[in-house]
Amino acid sequence: MLNVNKAEFVISAASRKDFIRDGRAQFVFAGRSNVGKSSLINKLLNRKNFARVGGTPGKTAHINYFRVDSVYFVDLPGYGYAKVPEKIKAQWGKMIENYLHTSKQLLRVFLLVDIRHEPSANDVQMYKWIVHQGFQPVIIATKSDKIKKSQHEKHLNMLRQTLGLPDEVRIFPYSALKKEGRDEIYEYMDELLAEQE
Ligand SMILES: Nc1nc2c(ncn2[C@@H]2O[C@H](COP(=O)(O)OP(=O)(O)OP(=O)(O)O)[C@@H](O)[C@H]2O)c(=O)[nH]1
Ligand SMILES: [Mg+2]
Protein backbone atom coordinates (compact mmCIF):
# COMPACT_ATOMS: atom_id res chain seq x y z
CA MET A 1 0.00 0.00 0.00
CA LEU A 2 1.39 3.38 -1.02
CA ASN A 3 1.82 5.78 1.86
CA VAL A 4 0.30 8.99 0.49
CA ASN A 5 1.63 10.96 3.44
CA LYS A 6 5.02 10.45 1.89
CA ALA A 7 4.32 12.65 -1.11
CA GLU A 8 6.34 15.53 -2.44
CA PHE A 9 6.54 17.58 -5.59
CA VAL A 10 9.83 16.82 -7.33
CA ILE A 11 10.22 18.66 -10.60
CA SER A 12 8.38 20.44 -13.36
CA ALA A 13 10.10 19.13 -16.45
CA ALA A 14 10.16 21.45 -19.44
CA SER A 15 12.17 19.14 -21.67
CA ARG A 16 13.62 15.67 -21.83
CA LYS A 17 16.78 16.55 -19.95
CA ASP A 18 14.61 16.88 -16.84
CA PHE A 19 12.79 13.56 -17.24
CA ILE A 20 13.28 11.24 -14.30
CA ARG A 21 14.69 7.85 -15.11
CA ASP A 22 15.79 6.49 -11.77
CA GLY A 23 14.13 3.11 -12.19
CA ARG A 24 11.21 3.77 -9.83
CA ALA A 25 7.80 2.93 -11.22
CA GLN A 26 5.77 5.79 -12.68
CA PHE A 27 2.02 6.16 -12.92
CA VAL A 28 1.17 8.68 -15.58
CA PHE A 29 -1.97 10.76 -16.01
CA ALA A 30 -2.81 11.94 -19.50
CA GLY A 31 -5.83 13.56 -21.03
CA ARG A 32 -7.15 16.68 -22.64
CA SER A 33 -6.89 20.01 -20.95
CA ASN A 34 -9.48 20.54 -18.21
CA VAL A 35 -10.44 16.87 -17.95
CA GLY A 36 -9.29 16.75 -14.31
CA LYS A 37 -5.76 15.31 -14.20
CA SER A 38 -4.42 17.70 -11.58
CA SER A 39 -7.61 17.41 -9.51
CA LEU A 40 -7.27 13.65 -9.54
CA ILE A 41 -3.66 13.79 -8.37
CA ASN A 42 -4.53 16.22 -5.60
CA LYS A 43 -7.37 14.02 -4.39
CA LEU A 44 -5.32 10.85 -4.61
CA LEU A 45 -2.71 12.55 -2.44
CA ASN A 46 -5.21 14.23 -0.10
CA ARG A 47 -3.82 17.66 -0.97
CA LYS A 48 -5.67 20.80 -1.88
CA ASN A 49 -3.47 22.35 -4.50
CA PHE A 50 -0.41 20.20 -4.84
CA ALA A 51 -0.86 19.80 -8.55
CA ARG A 52 -2.21 23.12 -9.74
CA VAL A 53 -5.83 23.03 -10.71
CA GLY A 54 -6.89 25.53 -13.29
CA GLY A 55 -9.90 27.65 -13.87
CA THR A 56 -8.04 28.37 -17.11
CA PRO A 57 -7.50 25.25 -19.16
CA GLY A 58 -3.93 24.66 -20.18
CA LYS A 59 -2.77 25.25 -16.62
CA THR A 60 -0.28 22.41 -16.57
CA ALA A 61 2.27 23.15 -19.28
CA HIS A 62 5.15 21.03 -18.03
CA ILE A 63 5.49 17.43 -17.00
CA ASN A 64 5.14 17.48 -13.23
CA TYR A 65 6.58 14.69 -11.13
CA PHE A 66 5.31 13.86 -7.67
CA ARG A 67 7.19 11.37 -5.61
CA VAL A 68 4.72 9.19 -3.74
CA ASP A 69 6.33 6.72 -1.41
CA SER A 70 8.21 4.31 -3.70
CA VAL A 71 6.75 5.54 -7.01
CA TYR A 72 6.08 8.67 -9.05
CA PHE A 73 2.80 10.17 -10.16
CA VAL A 74 3.30 12.11 -13.36
CA ASP A 75 0.97 14.92 -14.42
CA LEU A 76 1.14 15.49 -18.18
CA PRO A 77 0.16 18.72 -19.90
CA GLY A 78 -3.35 18.55 -21.30
CA TYR A 79 -3.85 18.47 -25.04
CA GLY A 80 -6.59 19.88 -27.18
CA TYR A 81 -7.07 23.32 -25.67
CA ALA A 82 -8.03 25.53 -28.59
CA LYS A 83 -6.68 28.80 -27.23
CA VAL A 84 -3.10 27.63 -26.90
CA PRO A 85 -0.99 28.84 -29.84
CA GLU A 86 -0.12 26.18 -32.41
CA LYS A 87 3.56 26.50 -31.72
CA ILE A 88 3.12 25.73 -28.02
CA LYS A 89 0.75 22.86 -28.80
CA ALA A 90 3.37 21.36 -31.07
CA GLN A 91 5.98 21.69 -28.31
CA TRP A 92 3.73 19.94 -25.77
CA GLY A 93 2.90 17.22 -28.25
CA LYS A 94 6.57 16.65 -28.86
CA MET A 95 7.33 16.61 -25.15
CA ILE A 96 4.57 14.09 -24.35
CA GLU A 97 5.65 11.95 -27.25
CA ASN A 98 9.23 12.13 -26.08
CA TYR A 99 8.24 11.27 -22.58
CA LEU A 100 6.24 8.18 -23.53
CA HIS A 101 8.97 7.18 -25.88
CA THR A 102 11.81 7.34 -23.39
CA SER A 103 10.16 6.18 -20.20
CA LYS A 104 10.50 2.46 -19.77
CA GLN A 105 9.53 2.60 -16.13
CA LEU A 106 5.93 3.64 -16.83
CA LEU A 107 3.91 1.08 -14.97
CA ARG A 108 0.61 2.31 -16.35
CA VAL A 109 -0.71 5.24 -18.32
CA PHE A 110 -4.04 6.46 -17.03
CA LEU A 111 -5.95 8.18 -19.81
CA LEU A 112 -8.59 10.52 -18.44
CA VAL A 113 -11.74 11.26 -20.41
CA ASP A 114 -14.84 13.13 -19.34
CA ILE A 115 -17.61 10.65 -18.54
CA ARG A 116 -20.21 12.95 -20.09
CA HIS A 117 -18.89 13.32 -23.61
CA GLU A 118 -17.92 11.25 -26.56
CA PRO A 119 -14.10 11.13 -26.60
CA SER A 120 -12.57 13.54 -29.12
CA ALA A 121 -10.40 12.61 -32.08
CA ASN A 122 -7.44 13.70 -29.91
CA ASP A 123 -8.48 11.28 -27.17
CA VAL A 124 -8.75 8.41 -29.61
CA GLN A 125 -5.36 9.33 -31.06
CA MET A 126 -3.83 9.50 -27.60
CA TYR A 127 -5.26 6.10 -26.73
CA LYS A 128 -3.83 4.58 -29.89
CA TRP A 129 -0.51 6.26 -29.31
CA ILE A 130 -0.25 4.80 -25.79
CA VAL A 131 -0.99 1.32 -27.10
CA HIS A 132 1.38 1.81 -30.01
CA GLN A 133 4.19 2.71 -27.59
CA GLY A 134 3.62 -0.62 -25.88
CA PHE A 135 2.01 0.70 -22.72
CA GLN A 136 -1.18 -0.59 -21.18
CA PRO A 137 -3.70 2.20 -20.85
CA VAL A 138 -6.30 2.39 -18.15
CA ILE A 139 -9.23 4.74 -18.58
CA ILE A 140 -10.48 7.06 -15.88
CA ALA A 141 -13.89 8.52 -16.64
CA THR A 142 -13.78 11.83 -14.77
CA LYS A 143 -16.45 14.14 -13.37
CA SER A 144 -18.83 11.25 -12.71
CA ASP A 145 -20.69 13.52 -10.28
CA LYS A 146 -21.97 15.44 -13.32
CA ILE A 147 -24.30 12.65 -14.43
CA LYS A 148 -26.77 10.48 -12.58
CA LYS A 149 -25.51 7.19 -11.23
CA SER A 150 -28.18 5.42 -13.30
CA GLN A 151 -26.52 6.83 -16.43
CA HIS A 152 -23.00 5.65 -15.61
CA GLU A 153 -23.22 2.28 -17.32
CA LYS A 154 -24.51 3.79 -20.54
CA HIS A 155 -21.77 6.40 -20.61
CA LEU A 156 -19.03 3.92 -19.82
CA ASN A 157 -20.19 1.77 -22.73
CA MET A 158 -20.15 4.81 -24.99
CA LEU A 159 -16.56 5.55 -23.95
CA ARG A 160 -15.57 1.94 -24.55
CA GLN A 161 -17.11 1.96 -27.98
CA THR A 162 -15.62 5.26 -29.17
CA LEU A 163 -12.14 4.52 -27.87
CA GLY A 164 -12.36 0.96 -29.15
CA LEU A 165 -11.35 -0.57 -25.83
CA PRO A 166 -10.80 -4.29 -25.66
CA ASP A 167 -12.57 -5.99 -22.72
CA GLU A 168 -9.38 -6.28 -20.69
CA VAL A 169 -8.82 -2.53 -20.51
CA ARG A 170 -10.05 -1.28 -17.15
CA ILE A 171 -12.23 1.77 -16.87
CA PHE A 172 -12.81 3.57 -13.57
CA PRO A 173 -15.57 6.13 -13.08
CA TYR A 174 -14.14 8.91 -10.94
CA SER A 175 -15.25 12.05 -9.17
CA ALA A 176 -12.87 14.47 -7.54
CA LEU A 177 -15.84 15.99 -5.72
CA LYS A 178 -17.23 12.78 -4.30
CA LYS A 179 -14.01 10.79 -4.31
CA GLU A 180 -15.80 8.07 -6.24
CA GLY A 181 -13.23 5.71 -7.70
CA ARG A 182 -10.37 6.70 -5.44
CA ASP A 183 -10.22 3.42 -3.49
CA GLU A 184 -10.54 1.38 -6.67
CA ILE A 185 -7.67 3.22 -8.34
CA TYR A 186 -5.42 2.67 -5.31
CA GLU A 187 -6.38 -1.00 -5.11
CA TYR A 188 -5.49 -1.36 -8.76
CA MET A 189 -2.12 0.38 -8.26
CA ASP A 190 -1.39 -1.87 -5.30
CA GLU A 191 -2.13 -4.96 -7.39
CA LEU A 192 0.26 -3.76 -10.08
CA LEU A 193 3.00 -2.98 -7.58
CA ALA A 194 2.56 -6.35 -5.92
CA GLU A 195 2.84 -8.10 -9.30
CA GLN A 196 6.01 -6.17 -10.02
CA GLU A 197 7.83 -7.30 -6.88
N1 LIG B 1 -17.56 18.42 -11.01
C1 LIG B 1 -16.29 18.06 -11.12
N2 LIG B 1 -15.36 18.95 -11.52
C2 LIG B 1 -14.08 18.55 -11.65
C3 LIG B 1 -13.69 17.21 -11.37
N3 LIG B 1 -12.36 17.10 -11.61
C4 LIG B 1 -11.94 18.33 -12.01
N4 LIG B 1 -12.97 19.21 -12.04
C5 LIG B 1 -12.87 20.64 -12.43
O1 LIG B 1 -12.42 20.73 -13.77
C6 LIG B 1 -11.53 21.83 -13.95
C7 LIG B 1 -10.20 21.35 -14.52
O2 LIG B 1 -9.54 20.52 -13.61
P1 LIG B 1 -7.95 20.28 -13.65
O3 LIG B 1 -7.67 19.25 -12.62
O4 LIG B 1 -7.21 21.57 -13.55
O5 LIG B 1 -7.77 19.70 -15.12
P2 LIG B 1 -6.41 19.27 -15.87
O6 LIG B 1 -6.73 18.05 -16.63
O7 LIG B 1 -5.28 19.19 -14.90
O8 LIG B 1 -6.19 20.49 -16.88
P3 LIG B 1 -4.82 21.01 -17.57
O9 LIG B 1 -3.82 21.22 -16.47
O10 LIG B 1 -5.25 22.23 -18.26
O11 LIG B 1 -4.40 19.94 -18.52
C8 LIG B 1 -11.39 22.48 -12.58
O12 LIG B 1 -12.27 23.57 -12.51
C9 LIG B 1 -11.83 21.38 -11.61
O13 LIG B 1 -12.35 21.87 -10.42
C10 LIG B 1 -14.70 16.27 -10.95
O14 LIG B 1 -14.48 15.08 -10.70
N5 LIG B 1 -15.98 16.76 -10.83
MG1 LIG C 1 -3.48 20.15 -14.82
Coordinates of C-alpha atoms and ligand atoms in Angstrom, one line a residue:
M1 CA 0.0 0.0 0.0
L2 CA 1.4 3.4 -1.0
N3 CA 1.8 5.8 1.9
V4 CA 0.3 9.0 0.5
N5 CA 1.6 11.0 3.4
K6 CA 5.0 10.5 1.9
A7 CA 4.3 12.7 -1.1
E8 CA 6.3 15.5 -2.4
F9 CA 6.5 17.6 -5.6
V10 CA 9.8 16.8 -7.3
I11 CA 10.2 18.7 -10.6
S12 CA 8.4 20.4 -13.4
A13 CA 10.1 19.1 -16.5
A14 CA 10.2 21.4 -19.4
S15 CA 12.2 19.1 -21.7
R16 CA 13.6 15.7 -21.8
K17 CA 16.8 16.5 -19.9
D18 CA 14.6 16.9 -16.8
F19 CA 12.8 13.6 -17.2
I20 CA 13.3 11.2 -14.3
R21 CA 14.7 7.8 -15.1
D22 CA 15.8 6.5 -11.8
G23 CA 14.1 3.1 -12.2
R24 CA 11.2 3.8 -9.8
A25 CA 7.8 2.9 -11.2
Q26 CA 5.8 5.8 -12.7
F27 CA 2.0 6.2 -12.9
V28 CA 1.2 8.7 -15.6
F29 CA -2.0 10.8 -16.0
A30 CA -2.8 11.9 -19.5
G31 CA -5.8 13.6 -21.0
R32 CA -7.2 16.7 -22.6
S33 CA -6.9 20.0 -20.9
N34 CA -9.5 20.5 -18.2
V35 CA -10.4 16.9 -17.9
G36 CA -9.3 16.8 -14.3
K37 CA -5.8 15.3 -14.2
S38 CA -4.4 17.7 -11.6
S39 CA -7.6 17.4 -9.5
L40 CA -7.3 13.6 -9.5
I41 CA -3.7 13.8 -8.4
N42 CA -4.5 16.2 -5.6
K43 CA -7.4 14.0 -4.4
L44 CA -5.3 10.8 -4.6
L45 CA -2.7 12.5 -2.4
N46 CA -5.2 14.2 -0.1
R47 CA -3.8 17.7 -1.0
K48 CA -5.7 20.8 -1.9
N49 CA -3.5 22.4 -4.5
F50 CA -0.4 20.2 -4.8
A51 CA -0.9 19.8 -8.6
R52 CA -2.2 23.1 -9.7
V53 CA -5.8 23.0 -10.7
G54 CA -6.9 25.5 -13.3
G55 CA -9.9 27.7 -13.9
T56 CA -8.0 28.4 -17.1
P57 CA -7.5 25.3 -19.2
G58 CA -3.9 24.7 -20.2
K59 CA -2.8 25.2 -16.6
T60 CA -0.3 22.4 -16.6
A61 CA 2.3 23.2 -19.3
H62 CA 5.1 21.0 -18.0
I63 CA 5.5 17.4 -17.0
N64 CA 5.1 17.5 -13.2
Y65 CA 6.6 14.7 -11.1
F66 CA 5.3 13.9 -7.7
R67 CA 7.2 11.4 -5.6
V68 CA 4.7 9.2 -3.7
D69 CA 6.3 6.7 -1.4
S70 CA 8.2 4.3 -3.7
V71 CA 6.7 5.5 -7.0
Y72 CA 6.1 8.7 -9.1
F73 CA 2.8 10.2 -10.2
V74 CA 3.3 12.1 -13.4
D75 CA 1.0 14.9 -14.4
L76 CA 1.1 15.5 -18.2
P77 CA 0.2 18.7 -19.9
G78 CA -3.4 18.6 -21.3
Y79 CA -3.9 18.5 -25.0
G80 CA -6.6 19.9 -27.2
Y81 CA -7.1 23.3 -25.7
A82 CA -8.0 25.5 -28.6
K83 CA -6.7 28.8 -27.2
V84 CA -3.1 27.6 -26.9
P85 CA -1.0 28.8 -29.8
E86 CA -0.1 26.2 -32.4
K87 CA 3.6 26.5 -31.7
I88 CA 3.1 25.7 -28.0
K89 CA 0.8 22.9 -28.8
A90 CA 3.4 21.4 -31.1
Q91 CA 6.0 21.7 -28.3
W92 CA 3.7 19.9 -25.8
G93 CA 2.9 17.2 -28.3
K94 CA 6.6 16.7 -28.9
M95 CA 7.3 16.6 -25.2
I96 CA 4.6 14.1 -24.4
E97 CA 5.6 11.9 -27.3
N98 CA 9.2 12.1 -26.1
Y99 CA 8.2 11.3 -22.6
L100 CA 6.2 8.2 -23.5
H101 CA 9.0 7.2 -25.9
T102 CA 11.8 7.3 -23.4
S103 CA 10.2 6.2 -20.2
K104 CA 10.5 2.5 -19.8
Q105 CA 9.5 2.6 -16.1
L106 CA 5.9 3.6 -16.8
L107 CA 3.9 1.1 -15.0
R108 CA 0.6 2.3 -16.3
V109 CA -0.7 5.2 -18.3
F110 CA -4.0 6.5 -17.0
L111 CA -5.9 8.2 -19.8
L112 CA -8.6 10.5 -18.4
V113 CA -11.7 11.3 -20.4
D114 CA -14.8 13.1 -19.3
I115 CA -17.6 10.6 -18.5
R116 CA -20.2 13.0 -20.1
H117 CA -18.9 13.3 -23.6
E118 CA -17.9 11.2 -26.6
P119 CA -14.1 11.1 -26.6
S120 CA -12.6 13.5 -29.1
A121 CA -10.4 12.6 -32.1
N122 CA -7.4 13.7 -29.9
D123 CA -8.5 11.3 -27.2
V124 CA -8.7 8.4 -29.6
Q125 CA -5.4 9.3 -31.1
M126 CA -3.8 9.5 -27.6
Y127 CA -5.3 6.1 -26.7
K128 CA -3.8 4.6 -29.9
W129 CA -0.5 6.3 -29.3
I130 CA -0.2 4.8 -25.8
V131 CA -1.0 1.3 -27.1
H132 CA 1.4 1.8 -30.0
Q133 CA 4.2 2.7 -27.6
G134 CA 3.6 -0.6 -25.9
F135 CA 2.0 0.7 -22.7
Q136 CA -1.2 -0.6 -21.2
P137 CA -3.7 2.2 -20.8
V138 CA -6.3 2.4 -18.1
I139 CA -9.2 4.7 -18.6
I140 CA -10.5 7.1 -15.9
A141 CA -13.9 8.5 -16.6
T142 CA -13.8 11.8 -14.8
K143 CA -16.5 14.1 -13.4
S144 CA -18.8 11.2 -12.7
D145 CA -20.7 13.5 -10.3
K146 CA -22.0 15.4 -13.3
I147 CA -24.3 12.6 -14.4
K148 CA -26.8 10.5 -12.6
K149 CA -25.5 7.2 -11.2
S150 CA -28.2 5.4 -13.3
Q151 CA -26.5 6.8 -16.4
H152 CA -23.0 5.6 -15.6
E153 CA -23.2 2.3 -17.3
K154 CA -24.5 3.8 -20.5
H155 CA -21.8 6.4 -20.6
L156 CA -19.0 3.9 -19.8
N157 CA -20.2 1.8 -22.7
M158 CA -20.2 4.8 -25.0
L159 CA -16.6 5.6 -24.0
R160 CA -15.6 1.9 -24.6
Q161 CA -17.1 2.0 -28.0
T162 CA -15.6 5.3 -29.2
L163 CA -12.1 4.5 -27.9
G164 CA -12.4 1.0 -29.2
L165 CA -11.3 -0.6 -25.8
P166 CA -10.8 -4.3 -25.7
D167 CA -12.6 -6.0 -22.7
E168 CA -9.4 -6.3 -20.7
V169 CA -8.8 -2.5 -20.5
R170 CA -10.0 -1.3 -17.2
I171 CA -12.2 1.8 -16.9
F172 CA -12.8 3.6 -13.6
P173 CA -15.6 6.1 -13.1
Y174 CA -14.1 8.9 -10.9
S175 CA -15.3 12.0 -9.2
A176 CA -12.9 14.5 -7.5
L177 CA -15.8 16.0 -5.7
K178 CA -17.2 12.8 -4.3
K179 CA -14.0 10.8 -4.3
E180 CA -15.8 8.1 -6.2
G181 CA -13.2 5.7 -7.7
R182 CA -10.4 6.7 -5.4
D183 CA -10.2 3.4 -3.5
E184 CA -10.5 1.4 -6.7
I185 CA -7.7 3.2 -8.3
Y186 CA -5.4 2.7 -5.3
E187 CA -6.4 -1.0 -5.1
Y188 CA -5.5 -1.4 -8.8
M189 CA -2.1 0.4 -8.3
D190 CA -1.4 -1.9 -5.3
E191 CA -2.1 -5.0 -7.4
L192 CA 0.3 -3.8 -10.1
L193 CA 3.0 -3.0 -7.6
A194 CA 2.6 -6.4 -5.9
E195 CA 2.8 -8.1 -9.3
Q196 CA 6.0 -6.2 -10.0
E197 CA 7.8 -7.3 -6.9
Ligands
LIG1 N1 -17.6 18.4 -11.0 C1 -16.3 18.1 -11.1 N2 -15.4 19.0 -11.5 C2 -14.1 18.6 -11.7 C3 -13.7 17.2 -11.4 N3 -12.4 17.1 -11.6 C4 -11.9 18.3 -12.0 N4 -13.0 19.2 -12.0 C5 -12.9 20.6 -12.4 O1 -12.4 20.7 -13.8 C6 -11.5 21.8 -13.9 C7 -10.2 21.3 -14.5 O2 -9.5 20.5 -13.6 P1 -7.9 20.3 -13.6 O3 -7.7 19.2 -12.6 O4 -7.2 21.6 -13.6 O5 -7.8 19.7 -15.1 P2 -6.4 19.3 -15.9 O6 -6.7 18.0 -16.6 O7 -5.3 19.2 -14.9 O8 -6.2 20.5 -16.9 P3 -4.8 21.0 -17.6 O9 -3.8 21.2 -16.5 O10 -5.2 22.2 -18.3 O11 -4.4 19.9 -18.5 C8 -11.4 22.5 -12.6 O12 -12.3 23.6 -12.5 C9 -11.8 21.4 -11.6 O13 -12.3 21.9 -10.4 C10 -14.7 16.3 -10.9 O14 -14.5 15.1 -10.7 N5 -16.0 16.8 -10.8
MG2 MG -3.5 20.2 -14.8

